């Protein structure tokens, strides 16, 4: 069974940085495009960005304005979300998810359990 | 960016009855819509993709319909375990992928 496990969440001050990890198991990692999605009470589910299997291509939500970046290490079956200049409104549960391509885009067919990020002074 | 609007915000239905959840896109998305179920403390789980295709292992009482800008998730013969939040997502025009704000389904 394909599994994803996030880690790295916690409490950080505004302006700080945090790197989240998502470890994958039981599937051929480099065959999958993966995304980060976050969820907060105020904004619901928000797609943040994705990275191709080879890491050649990355896509981001415009709202992040370059503060976040996604990378992966296929040799270790892990991928990352680097978050810089964090704001209070970035507080959320952060999920990693694999994409399943369908027609013109992708839905998310496997999700991690999520990791909580709290940005507060 | 395509905005997905779900209605109603909350729906209360008796066991055994049918629930109908709606999702409207701000512009046409063909049939590139997925539906997710989320229970408290859990990650979302995909129920439907391509507007009407059930994902693996999803019971037949869940069905999706629609195309263009109007989409519906129908849950027939509601069971207590169907109490959850339900989200739609479009994947026709991206980035970004966008989700609706969710419908909370309560079982009376």
Short mmCIF file of C-alpha atoms in Angstrom, two decimals, chain A:
data_model
loop_
_atom_site.label_atom_id
_atom_site.label_comp_id
_atom_site.label_asym_id
_atom_site.label_seq_id
_atom_site.Cartn_x
_atom_site.Cartn_y
_atom_site.Cartn_z
CA UNK A 1 0.00 0.00 0.00
CA UNK A 2 1.33 3.39 -1.02
CA UNK A 3 2.13 5.49 2.07
CA UNK A 4 3.12 9.09 2.63
CA UNK A 5 4.33 10.45 5.95
CA UNK A 6 4.88 14.14 6.62
CA UNK A 7 7.14 15.56 9.29
CA UNK A 8 8.76 18.84 10.26
CA UNK A 9 5.77 20.83 11.42
CA UNK A 10 5.76 22.86 14.60
CA UNK A 11 5.67 26.32 16.09
CA UNK A 12 7.63 29.08 14.34
CA UNK A 13 7.71 32.84 14.74
CA UNK A 14 6.56 35.19 11.99
CA UNK A 15 9.36 35.74 9.51
CA UNK A 16 10.89 32.38 10.32
CA UNK A 17 11.49 29.36 8.13
CA UNK A 18 10.51 25.73 8.25
CA UNK A 19 11.17 22.73 6.04
CA UNK A 20 8.57 20.02 5.82
CA UNK A 21 9.38 16.51 4.63
CA UNK A 22 7.23 13.84 3.08
CA UNK A 23 8.59 10.32 3.07
CA UNK A 24 7.11 7.83 0.66
CA UNK A 25 7.04 4.05 0.83
CA UNK A 26 5.73 1.07 -1.09
CA UNK A 27 5.76 2.60 -4.54
CA UNK A 28 8.18 3.68 -7.25
CA UNK A 29 8.61 7.23 -6.08
CA UNK A 30 10.15 8.76 -9.17
CA UNK A 31 7.11 7.77 -11.23
CA UNK A 32 4.88 10.15 -9.31
CA UNK A 33 4.19 13.82 -9.41
CA UNK A 34 3.61 15.02 -5.87
CA UNK A 35 1.93 18.08 -4.44
CA UNK A 36 1.62 19.98 -1.19
CA UNK A 37 -1.85 21.03 -0.06
CA UNK A 38 -2.67 22.91 3.12
CA UNK A 39 -5.83 23.27 5.12
CA UNK A 40 -6.79 25.99 7.55
CA UNK A 41 -10.19 26.82 9.03
CA UNK A 42 -10.30 30.13 7.24
CA UNK A 43 -9.33 29.10 3.74
CA UNK A 44 -10.22 25.41 3.40
CA UNK A 45 -8.05 23.29 1.11
CA UNK A 46 -5.40 25.19 -0.81
CA UNK A 47 -3.03 23.68 -3.36
CA UNK A 48 0.46 25.06 -2.89
CA UNK A 49 2.51 23.49 -5.60
CA UNK A 50 3.79 20.34 -7.24
CA UNK A 51 6.97 18.75 -8.53
CA UNK A 52 7.41 16.31 -11.37
CA UNK A 53 8.86 12.86 -10.90
CA UNK A 54 12.21 13.87 -12.32
CA UNK A 55 12.16 17.20 -10.44
CA UNK A 56 12.62 19.04 -13.72
CA UNK A 57 9.32 20.85 -13.41
CA UNK A 58 7.76 22.64 -10.47
CA UNK A 59 4.54 24.61 -10.27
CA UNK A 60 3.38 26.95 -7.54
CA UNK A 61 0.34 28.87 -6.48
CA UNK A 62 0.80 32.57 -7.21
CA UNK A 63 -0.29 33.39 -3.66
CA UNK A 64 2.96 32.04 -2.27
CA UNK A 65 4.89 34.81 -4.04
CA UNK A 66 8.15 32.90 -4.08
CA UNK A 67 8.27 32.24 -0.34
CA UNK A 68 7.83 28.47 -0.70
CA UNK A 69 9.82 25.99 -2.77
CA UNK A 70 9.41 22.27 -3.45
CA UNK A 71 12.19 19.79 -4.02
CA UNK A 72 12.68 16.03 -3.92
CA UNK A 73 15.36 13.40 -3.44
CA UNK A 74 14.34 10.33 -5.40
CA UNK A 75 17.25 8.32 -4.03
CA UNK A 76 15.70 8.62 -0.57
CA UNK A 77 12.01 8.59 -1.55
CA UNK A 78 11.41 11.92 0.10
CA UNK A 79 10.29 15.34 -0.93
CA UNK A 80 10.32 18.69 0.74
CA UNK A 81 8.49 21.96 1.19
CA UNK A 82 10.78 24.82 2.17
CA UNK A 83 8.82 27.69 3.68
CA UNK A 84 10.44 31.08 4.22
CA UNK A 85 9.28 34.39 5.63
CA UNK A 86 6.34 32.66 7.31
CA UNK A 87 3.23 34.62 8.20
CA UNK A 88 0.50 34.03 10.76
CA UNK A 89 -1.86 33.17 7.91
CA UNK A 90 0.42 30.27 6.88
CA UNK A 91 -0.74 28.41 9.99
CA UNK A 92 -2.40 25.24 8.75
CA UNK A 93 -2.20 21.50 8.42
CA UNK A 94 0.11 20.69 5.53
CA UNK A 95 -0.48 17.56 3.47
CA UNK A 96 1.58 15.89 0.80
CA UNK A 97 -0.30 14.01 -1.88
CA UNK A 98 0.40 12.09 -5.06
CA UNK A 99 -1.21 13.24 -8.26
CA UNK A 100 -3.13 11.06 -10.63
CA UNK A 101 -3.21 12.53 -14.11
CA UNK A 102 -6.65 12.54 -15.75
CA UNK A 103 -7.48 14.26 -19.03
CA UNK A 104 -6.26 17.84 -18.53
CA UNK A 105 -4.89 17.80 -15.03
CA UNK A 106 -4.61 15.80 -11.84
CA UNK A 107 -6.57 14.87 -8.79
CA UNK A 108 -4.99 13.72 -5.56
CA UNK A 109 -5.28 9.99 -4.95
CA UNK A 110 -3.00 9.38 -1.97
CA UNK A 111 -2.51 11.68 0.98
CA UNK A 112 -0.28 11.78 4.01
CA UNK A 113 -1.74 12.27 7.47
CA UNK A 114 -0.69 15.91 7.60
CA UNK A 115 1.65 17.96 9.76
CA UNK A 116 0.58 21.03 11.72
CA UNK A 117 2.38 24.33 11.26
CA UNK A 118 1.65 27.17 13.65
CA UNK A 119 3.09 30.62 13.01
CA UNK A 120 2.85 32.76 16.10
CA UNK A 121 4.94 35.12 18.14
#
